[in-house]
Short mmCIF file of C-alpha atoms in Angstrom, two decimals:
data_model
loop_
_atom_site.label_atom_id
_atom_site.label_comp_id
_atom_site.label_asym_id
_atom_site.label_seq_id
_atom_site.Cartn_x
_atom_site.Cartn_y
_atom_site.Cartn_z
CA MET P 1 -32.29 40.97 18.25
CA ALA P 2 -30.55 38.02 16.72
CA ASP P 3 -28.32 35.90 18.90
CA TYR P 4 -24.65 35.99 18.00
CA LEU P 5 -22.25 33.16 18.71
CA PRO P 6 -18.92 34.19 20.20
CA LEU P 7 -15.88 33.67 18.04
CA PRO P 8 -13.76 30.73 19.17
CA ASP P 9 -10.48 31.67 20.72
CA SER P 10 -7.18 30.54 19.31
CA GLU P 11 -6.90 27.61 21.70
CA THR P 12 -10.19 25.99 20.67
CA ALA P 13 -10.51 27.10 17.07
CA ASP P 14 -8.60 24.18 15.59
CA THR P 15 -9.55 20.88 17.18
CA ARG P 16 -8.11 18.69 14.46
CA PRO P 17 -5.48 16.22 15.64
CA ALA P 18 -1.89 16.98 14.79
CA ARG P 19 -0.60 15.34 11.65
CA VAL P 20 2.00 12.59 11.86
CA ALA P 21 4.97 13.74 9.80
CA SER P 22 6.37 10.25 9.28
CA LEU P 23 3.00 9.05 7.94
CA ASP P 24 2.77 11.97 5.52
CA VAL P 25 6.29 11.28 4.26
CA PHE P 26 5.38 7.62 3.80
CA ARG P 27 2.37 8.61 1.70
CA GLY P 28 4.62 10.80 -0.40
CA LEU P 29 7.02 7.90 -0.90
CA CYS P 30 4.14 5.71 -2.12
CA VAL P 31 3.12 8.29 -4.71
CA PHE P 32 6.74 8.80 -5.78
CA LEU P 33 7.32 5.08 -6.24
CA MET P 34 4.09 4.76 -8.20
CA MET P 35 5.17 7.47 -10.62
CA LEU P 36 8.73 6.14 -10.82
CA VAL P 37 7.76 2.59 -11.81
CA ASP P 38 4.96 3.72 -14.13
CA TYR P 39 7.06 6.15 -16.14
CA GLY P 40 10.52 4.70 -15.57
CA GLY P 41 9.74 1.03 -16.00
CA PHE P 42 10.06 1.27 -19.80
CA MET P 43 13.61 2.58 -19.52
CA PHE P 44 14.67 0.44 -16.55
CA PRO P 45 12.90 -2.96 -16.71
CA ILE P 46 14.56 -4.00 -13.46
CA ILE P 47 12.21 -1.74 -11.47
CA THR P 48 8.99 -2.84 -13.15
CA HIS P 49 6.75 -5.71 -11.97
CA SER P 50 8.17 -9.19 -11.84
CA PRO P 51 6.57 -11.30 -14.62
CA TRP P 52 5.49 -14.01 -12.18
CA ASN P 53 7.52 -15.33 -9.23
CA GLY P 54 9.99 -12.99 -7.60
CA ILE P 55 9.85 -9.41 -6.43
CA GLN P 56 11.05 -6.10 -7.86
CA LEU P 57 10.63 -2.45 -6.91
CA ALA P 58 7.19 -2.01 -8.51
CA ASP P 59 5.85 -4.95 -6.52
CA PHE P 60 6.19 -2.95 -3.29
CA VAL P 61 3.89 -0.10 -4.34
CA MET P 62 0.50 -1.76 -3.83
CA PRO P 63 1.34 -3.22 -0.36
CA PHE P 64 2.73 0.15 0.72
CA PHE P 65 -0.56 1.86 -0.16
CA LEU P 66 -2.56 -0.80 1.69
CA PHE P 67 -0.24 -0.56 4.70
CA VAL P 68 -0.52 3.22 4.98
CA ALA P 69 -4.31 2.98 4.65
CA GLY P 70 -4.37 0.62 7.64
CA VAL P 71 -2.16 2.87 9.76
CA SER P 72 -4.41 5.85 8.99
CA LEU P 73 -7.55 3.93 9.98
CA ALA P 74 -6.18 3.37 13.49
CA LEU P 75 -5.86 7.12 13.91
CA VAL P 76 -9.20 7.99 12.30
CA TYR P 77 -11.20 5.49 14.37
CA LYS P 78 -9.27 5.87 17.60
CA LYS P 79 -12.50 6.90 19.34
CA VAL P 80 -15.77 5.83 17.69
CA THR P 81 -18.91 7.24 19.30
CA ASN P 82 -21.47 6.01 16.77
CA ARG P 83 -20.58 2.70 15.18
CA VAL P 84 -23.47 2.64 12.71
CA GLU P 85 -22.68 6.09 11.38
CA ALA P 86 -18.97 5.28 11.17
CA THR P 87 -19.79 2.07 9.28
CA TRP P 88 -21.92 3.88 6.71
CA LYS P 89 -19.19 6.44 6.16
CA ALA P 90 -16.54 3.76 5.69
CA VAL P 91 -18.69 1.72 3.31
CA PHE P 92 -19.67 4.81 1.33
CA ARG P 93 -16.04 5.91 1.04
CA ALA P 94 -14.98 2.44 -0.10
CA ALA P 95 -17.81 2.33 -2.65
CA LYS P 96 -16.75 5.68 -4.09
CA LEU P 97 -13.16 4.49 -4.38
CA PHE P 98 -14.28 1.24 -6.03
CA LEU P 99 -16.44 3.05 -8.59
CA LEU P 100 -13.64 5.51 -9.28
CA GLY P 101 -11.37 2.55 -10.01
CA VAL P 102 -13.92 1.06 -12.41
CA PHE P 103 -14.18 4.42 -14.16
CA LEU P 104 -10.41 4.86 -14.49
CA GLN P 105 -9.36 1.27 -15.20
CA GLY P 106 -12.52 -0.39 -16.44
CA GLY P 107 -12.17 0.79 -20.01
CA TYR P 108 -14.13 4.04 -20.01
CA LEU P 109 -11.13 6.12 -21.06
CA HIS P 110 -9.96 3.69 -23.71
CA GLY P 111 -8.66 6.15 -26.31
CA VAL P 112 -6.21 8.49 -24.63
CA THR P 113 -4.45 9.43 -27.85
CA SER P 114 -7.61 9.74 -29.93
CA LEU P 115 -9.65 11.43 -27.17
CA THR P 116 -12.37 8.80 -27.44
CA TYR P 117 -14.33 7.51 -24.49
CA GLY P 118 -17.23 5.24 -23.64
CA VAL P 119 -17.91 1.90 -21.99
CA ASP P 120 -18.27 -1.48 -23.64
CA ILE P 121 -20.17 -3.15 -20.83
CA GLU P 122 -19.34 -6.58 -22.26
CA LYS P 123 -15.59 -5.98 -21.79
CA ILE P 124 -15.38 -3.63 -18.82
CA ARG P 125 -12.79 -4.58 -16.20
CA TRP P 126 -14.34 -4.80 -12.75
CA MET P 127 -11.25 -5.24 -10.59
CA GLY P 128 -8.21 -2.99 -10.40
CA ILE P 129 -5.81 -1.13 -8.13
CA LEU P 130 -8.25 1.31 -6.54
CA GLN P 131 -10.82 -1.47 -6.20
CA ARG P 132 -8.33 -3.54 -4.25
CA ILE P 133 -7.48 -0.64 -1.96
CA SER P 134 -11.21 -0.09 -1.33
CA ILE P 135 -11.66 -3.75 -0.37
CA GLY P 136 -8.73 -3.70 2.04
CA TYR P 137 -9.91 -0.38 3.44
CA VAL P 138 -13.47 -1.50 4.20
CA VAL P 139 -12.34 -4.81 5.75
CA ALA P 140 -9.87 -3.07 8.08
CA ALA P 141 -12.37 -0.29 8.87
CA LEU P 142 -15.09 -2.76 9.86
CA CYS P 143 -12.61 -4.63 12.06
CA GLU P 144 -11.64 -1.40 13.79
CA ILE P 145 -15.23 -0.21 14.26
CA TRP P 146 -16.98 -3.39 15.39
CA LEU P 147 -14.52 -5.90 16.81
CA PRO P 148 -13.92 -5.66 20.57
CA TYR P 149 -10.50 -4.91 21.95
CA ARG P 150 -8.76 -4.42 25.24
CA THR P 151 -6.41 -1.65 26.26
CA TRP P 152 -3.12 -2.17 24.46
CA ARG P 153 -1.01 -1.36 27.52
CA GLU P 154 -2.74 -4.05 29.59
CA VAL P 155 -2.28 -7.09 27.38
CA GLY P 156 0.26 -6.25 24.69
CA PHE P 157 0.45 -6.14 20.91
CA PHE P 158 -1.32 -9.39 19.98
CA LYS P 159 -3.81 -9.95 22.77
CA GLY P 160 -5.19 -6.42 22.77
CA TYR P 161 -6.65 -6.84 19.28
CA TYR P 162 -7.19 -10.56 19.40
CA TRP P 163 -10.19 -10.55 17.04
CA HIS P 164 -8.33 -8.52 14.46
CA TRP P 165 -5.66 -11.19 14.28
CA CYS P 166 -8.37 -13.85 14.08
CA VAL P 167 -9.76 -12.14 10.97
CA ALA P 168 -6.27 -11.85 9.45
CA PHE P 169 -5.46 -15.52 10.10
CA SER P 170 -8.90 -16.59 8.84
CA LEU P 171 -8.48 -14.68 5.57
CA SER P 172 -5.02 -16.18 5.10
CA ALA P 173 -6.32 -19.70 5.85
CA ILE P 174 -9.19 -19.31 3.37
CA TYR P 175 -6.74 -18.08 0.76
CA LEU P 176 -4.41 -21.05 1.30
CA TRP P 177 -7.28 -23.55 1.25
CA LEU P 178 -8.72 -22.20 -1.99
CA SER P 179 -5.25 -21.98 -3.56
CA TYR P 180 -4.24 -25.56 -2.79
CA ALA P 181 -7.51 -27.50 -2.41
CA LEU P 182 -9.54 -26.38 -5.43
CA TYR P 183 -9.40 -28.63 -8.47
CA VAL P 184 -8.61 -26.72 -11.66
CA PRO P 185 -9.89 -28.60 -14.74
CA ASP P 186 -8.88 -28.09 -18.35
CA TRP P 187 -10.34 -24.89 -19.74
CA GLN P 188 -10.82 -23.13 -23.06
CA PHE P 189 -11.06 -19.55 -24.19
CA MET P 190 -11.48 -17.69 -27.45
CA VAL P 191 -9.28 -14.96 -28.84
CA PRO P 192 -10.34 -12.79 -31.81
CA ALA P 193 -8.51 -13.66 -34.99
CA SER P 194 -7.15 -10.12 -35.16
CA ALA P 195 -5.48 -10.53 -31.77
CA SER P 196 -4.16 -14.05 -32.37
CA SER P 197 -0.95 -14.86 -34.18
CA LEU P 198 -2.37 -18.21 -35.36
CA PRO P 199 -4.26 -18.58 -38.67
CA SER P 200 -7.98 -19.20 -38.40
CA SER P 201 -10.83 -19.45 -40.88
CA ASN P 202 -13.28 -18.12 -38.31
CA ASP P 203 -13.49 -14.78 -36.52
CA SER P 204 -11.81 -16.24 -33.43
CA TYR P 205 -9.35 -18.88 -32.35
CA VAL P 206 -10.01 -21.35 -29.52
CA TYR P 207 -7.18 -22.17 -27.11
CA THR P 208 -7.22 -25.10 -24.69
CA VAL P 209 -5.19 -25.05 -21.47
CA LYS P 210 -4.46 -28.51 -20.03
CA CYS P 211 -4.64 -28.50 -16.23
CA GLY P 212 -6.47 -31.14 -14.17
CA VAL P 213 -4.45 -30.34 -11.03
CA ARG P 214 -4.74 -29.00 -7.49
CA GLY P 215 -2.43 -26.53 -5.81
CA ASP P 216 -0.67 -25.36 -8.96
CA LEU P 217 0.66 -21.80 -8.66
CA GLY P 218 1.76 -21.41 -12.26
CA PRO P 219 0.27 -18.85 -14.65
CA GLY P 220 -2.11 -21.24 -16.42
CA CYS P 221 -3.60 -23.54 -13.79
CA ASN P 222 -3.88 -21.57 -10.54
CA SER P 223 -7.17 -21.43 -8.68
CA ALA P 224 -7.13 -17.61 -8.50
CA GLY P 225 -7.49 -17.38 -12.26
CA MET P 226 -10.21 -20.04 -12.27
CA ILE P 227 -12.27 -18.16 -9.67
CA ASP P 228 -12.02 -14.94 -11.68
CA ARG P 229 -12.99 -16.72 -14.89
CA TYR P 230 -16.11 -18.17 -13.28
CA ILE P 231 -17.21 -15.06 -11.36
CA LEU P 232 -15.90 -12.13 -13.42
CA GLY P 233 -15.74 -13.75 -16.85
CA PHE P 234 -12.95 -13.81 -19.44
CA ASP P 235 -13.86 -10.48 -20.98
CA HIS P 236 -13.83 -8.63 -17.64
CA MET P 237 -10.26 -9.48 -16.68
CA TYR P 238 -6.94 -7.78 -17.40
CA MET P 239 -6.07 -8.45 -21.04
CA LYS P 240 -2.30 -7.84 -20.80
CA PRO P 241 -1.07 -9.83 -17.80
CA GLY P 242 2.51 -9.49 -16.71
CA TYR P 243 3.32 -13.17 -17.19
CA ARG P 244 3.44 -12.57 -20.95
CA ASN P 245 6.94 -11.22 -20.31
CA LEU P 246 8.10 -14.69 -19.28
CA LYS P 247 10.51 -16.45 -21.61
CA GLU P 248 7.96 -19.17 -22.29
CA CYS P 249 5.64 -16.70 -23.98
CA ASN P 250 8.26 -15.36 -26.42
CA ILE P 251 6.50 -12.03 -26.78
CA SER P 252 7.67 -9.89 -29.68
CA ALA P 253 8.61 -6.22 -29.67
CA ASN P 254 5.13 -5.25 -30.92
CA GLY P 255 3.38 -7.19 -28.14
CA GLN P 256 2.41 -10.30 -30.12
CA VAL P 257 2.69 -13.70 -28.47
CA SER P 258 4.58 -16.32 -30.42
CA GLU P 259 2.75 -19.24 -32.05
CA SER P 260 4.95 -21.70 -30.17
CA SER P 261 4.01 -20.25 -26.79
CA PRO P 262 1.84 -22.16 -24.31
CA PRO P 263 -1.92 -21.47 -24.66
CA TRP P 264 -2.15 -19.64 -21.33
CA CYS P 265 0.16 -16.92 -22.70
CA HIS P 266 -2.79 -15.70 -24.80
CA ALA P 267 -5.26 -15.75 -21.88
CA PRO P 268 -6.33 -12.80 -19.71
CA PHE P 269 -5.48 -12.75 -16.01
CA ASP P 270 -6.32 -10.20 -13.33
CA PRO P 271 -3.50 -9.52 -10.83
CA GLU P 272 -6.05 -7.68 -8.68
CA GLY P 273 -8.51 -10.57 -8.71
CA ILE P 274 -10.96 -11.86 -6.13
CA LEU P 275 -8.88 -14.49 -4.33
CA SER P 276 -5.76 -12.36 -3.99
CA SER P 277 -7.86 -9.57 -2.48
CA LEU P 278 -8.12 -11.69 0.70
CA THR P 279 -4.41 -11.47 1.48
CA ALA P 280 -4.34 -7.86 0.29
CA ALA P 281 -6.89 -7.10 3.01
CA VAL P 282 -4.57 -8.78 5.52
CA THR P 283 -1.87 -6.25 4.58
CA CYS P 284 -4.30 -3.47 5.51
CA ILE P 285 -5.05 -5.18 8.84
CA ILE P 286 -1.32 -5.43 9.57
CA GLY P 287 -0.97 -1.72 8.91
CA LEU P 288 -3.87 -1.21 11.29
CA GLN P 289 -1.88 -2.88 14.08
CA TYR P 290 1.08 -0.59 13.45
CA GLY P 291 -1.37 2.31 13.74
CA HIS P 292 -2.61 0.96 17.08
CA ILE P 293 0.91 1.16 18.46
CA LEU P 294 1.22 4.70 17.16
CA ALA P 295 -2.14 5.72 18.65
CA HIS P 296 -1.97 4.07 22.06
CA LEU P 297 1.71 3.82 22.95
CA GLN P 298 3.33 7.15 23.74
CA ASP P 299 6.90 5.99 24.27
CA HIS P 300 9.03 6.53 21.14
CA LYS P 301 11.42 3.70 21.87
CA GLY P 302 8.55 1.38 22.68
CA ARG P 303 6.93 2.11 19.34
CA LEU P 304 10.12 1.50 17.42
CA ASN P 305 10.90 -1.70 19.33
CA ASN P 306 7.46 -3.20 18.69
CA TRP P 307 7.39 -2.20 15.03
CA SER P 308 10.91 -3.50 14.44
CA LEU P 309 10.29 -6.80 16.20
CA PHE P 310 7.12 -7.50 14.26
CA SER P 311 8.68 -6.45 10.94
CA ILE P 312 11.73 -8.66 11.38
CA SER P 313 9.54 -11.59 12.45
CA SER P 314 7.34 -11.15 9.37
CA VAL P 315 10.35 -11.07 7.04
CA VAL P 316 11.76 -14.24 8.56
CA LEU P 317 8.40 -16.02 8.33
CA GLY P 318 7.86 -14.87 4.74
CA LEU P 319 11.31 -16.06 3.68
CA PHE P 320 10.73 -19.38 5.43
CA LEU P 321 7.47 -19.89 3.52
CA ALA P 322 9.25 -19.02 0.27
CA ILE P 323 11.93 -21.63 1.02
CA ILE P 324 9.41 -24.40 1.73
CA GLY P 325 7.53 -23.82 -1.51
CA ILE P 326 5.16 -20.82 -1.28
CA PRO P 327 6.61 -18.48 -3.92
CA ILE P 328 6.87 -14.72 -3.59
CA ASN P 329 4.29 -13.75 -6.18
CA LYS P 330 2.60 -10.36 -6.56
CA SER P 331 0.03 -11.49 -9.16
CA LEU P 332 -1.30 -14.15 -6.79
CA TYR P 333 -0.54 -12.06 -3.67
CA THR P 334 0.78 -15.14 -1.92
CA VAL P 335 1.16 -15.27 1.85
CA SER P 336 4.95 -15.09 1.60
CA TYR P 337 4.68 -12.01 -0.62
CA MET P 338 2.18 -10.45 1.79
CA LEU P 339 4.44 -10.97 4.81
CA ILE P 340 7.64 -9.72 3.14
CA THR P 341 6.09 -6.61 1.60
CA SER P 342 4.15 -5.75 4.78
CA ALA P 343 7.35 -6.09 6.79
CA SER P 344 9.18 -3.92 4.25
CA ALA P 345 6.50 -1.27 4.65
CA GLY P 346 6.86 -1.54 8.42
CA ILE P 347 10.63 -1.16 8.28
CA THR P 348 10.32 1.85 5.97
CA PHE P 349 7.78 3.42 8.29
CA CYS P 350 10.13 2.81 11.23
CA ALA P 351 12.92 4.60 9.40
CA PHE P 352 10.71 7.61 8.65
CA TYR P 353 9.44 7.68 12.22
CA LEU P 354 12.99 7.51 13.53
CA LEU P 355 13.95 10.50 11.40
CA PHE P 356 10.82 12.67 11.49
CA GLY P 357 9.39 11.55 14.83
CA TYR P 358 11.84 10.36 17.44
CA LEU P 359 14.97 12.27 16.37
CA ALA P 360 13.00 15.43 15.63
CA TRP P 361 11.53 15.16 19.13
CA ARG P 362 15.03 14.89 20.59
CA VAL P 363 16.15 17.93 18.65
CA GLU P 364 13.20 19.90 20.01
CA ARG P 365 14.23 18.87 23.52
CA ARG P 366 17.82 20.02 22.73
CA GLU P 367 19.16 16.49 23.26
CA PHE P 368 21.28 17.10 20.20
CA SER P 369 23.53 19.97 21.23
CA LEU P 370 24.07 22.22 18.24
CA THR P 371 27.39 23.60 19.46
CA SER P 372 28.73 25.17 16.30
CA PRO P 373 27.98 28.89 15.87
CA CYS P 374 26.75 28.22 12.36
CA CYS P 375 24.13 25.80 13.62
CA ARG P 376 22.94 28.20 16.28
CA GLN P 377 22.65 30.88 13.60
CA LEU P 378 20.63 28.46 11.48
CA ARG P 379 18.10 27.96 14.25
CA PHE P 380 17.99 31.70 14.97
CA SER P 381 17.26 32.43 11.29
CA GLN P 382 14.47 29.86 11.23
CA LEU P 383 12.81 31.23 14.34
CA ARG P 384 13.17 34.83 13.15
CA LEU P 385 11.65 34.19 9.74
CA ALA P 386 9.00 31.65 10.70
CA SER P 387 6.64 34.43 11.82
CA SER P 388 6.56 36.02 8.36
CA ASP P 389 3.16 36.64 6.79
CA SER P 390 4.28 35.14 3.47
CA SER P 391 2.35 32.09 2.29
CA ILE P 392 5.66 30.25 1.81
CA ASN P 393 7.82 30.03 4.89
CA PRO P 394 11.03 31.93 4.02
CA ALA P 395 12.84 29.92 6.66
CA VAL P 396 12.90 27.05 4.20
CA THR P 397 15.10 29.03 1.81
CA GLU P 398 17.32 30.09 4.70
CA VAL P 399 17.72 26.52 5.92
CA ILE P 400 18.52 25.17 2.46
CA ARG P 401 21.13 27.86 1.89
CA GLU P 402 22.84 27.45 5.26
CA LEU P 403 22.58 23.67 5.62
CA PRO P 404 25.73 22.65 3.67
CA ARG P 405 27.91 25.16 5.51
CA CYS P 406 26.55 24.04 8.87
CA ILE P 407 27.31 20.41 8.14
CA VAL P 408 30.88 21.20 7.09
CA ASN P 409 31.52 23.36 10.16
CA SER P 410 29.90 20.98 12.67
CA SER P 411 32.28 19.74 15.32
CA ASN P 412 30.84 16.24 15.81
CA VAL P 413 28.46 13.65 14.43
CA GLN P 414 25.65 14.63 16.79
CA ASP P 415 25.71 18.16 15.42
CA ILE P 416 25.43 16.91 11.85
CA PHE P 417 22.61 14.53 12.77
CA GLY P 418 20.78 17.21 14.69
CA VAL P 419 21.03 19.73 11.85
CA LEU P 420 19.69 17.22 9.32
CA VAL P 421 16.74 16.27 11.50
CA TYR P 422 15.99 19.85 12.44
CA SER P 423 16.16 21.01 8.82
CA ALA P 424 13.80 18.21 7.74
CA SER P 425 11.29 19.31 10.35
CA VAL P 426 10.99 22.90 9.04
CA ASN P 427 7.34 23.74 8.46
CA PHE P 428 6.62 24.25 4.77
#
């Protein structure tokens, strides 16, 4: 007779860790912002990417994705039993994400309106958004899997993951050294005559960019662009860089660069290039440290205090670097930009955790006394309907319908706050 395995009971059937509501909401915010700036940037230019120096709403999207990837890694690799196996899985996942980015942004789907497809291997773009996320992901994952650490409670936020911070500082130091120490000579590039606004008797026009400098962070003579030109090649970079929207380039309504514009306005530039990927990986490592606090510190107030302190410190340091001459620049992913956007992600995560974590926990413990009869009826309706067999929790409809009346009839601020938090925590 065949052996039969007993069915797992309800207590052991689902061993997956509980989801973190604040982290899920943060992921949703990232996706929402991505869609908002992609589809709304044409109507509201103020929310699109800054042409060069400065920061606008769209410039927060990439760091937010990197930050949330780092936080998630701390939860995924909280306990690693087989480091080699975990490494292979992380590398394989990053490779899949990188190849997916090449497929989506490398030029394979180059005719959306005409339904044409195919790859011109001589002009394929190697770097992109998903590629950058994959690089930050694999760097943070390897740090979490292989670098030693001590118990967070014993030594604190910085000392517990000392080697992680060493990697972050090393990547930032390498970035700064390459940005300011490399000599950028004069360089030339060719643009097809069809794409150039200048007359030419040949099939292409040759532009010359005068540089001969070190430490320049302008669009034409920065070391990040030089590294990409040498390693990736001109034809494998982003052909429509954001700095063409600068006043110096005098771009027309149909996307043509003026003849009087500087030569670098016609050149390609990759905002997700090789050098800037170093500081992008640091953003992921910073998110990893926020995840460590979430994974190893159980006190709600302690989590919020540590996150807030580090976020405020990062903002202050980033603003100080911007004042002394390191511009806030998304295309170069400067250190000041990395610190300010990482801190903004941390502050946003704190706000979501305060609402969907700490305050929801207090509501569950009845620390917010819902004294109004309407609010008690709201909770009774949610509990009564939550056990329904319907695939969509009917309590959601009940809460939405009763919420405005409960807020109006609440006798104090705590009641209103408690109702809002409790309603947000309804299980969809």
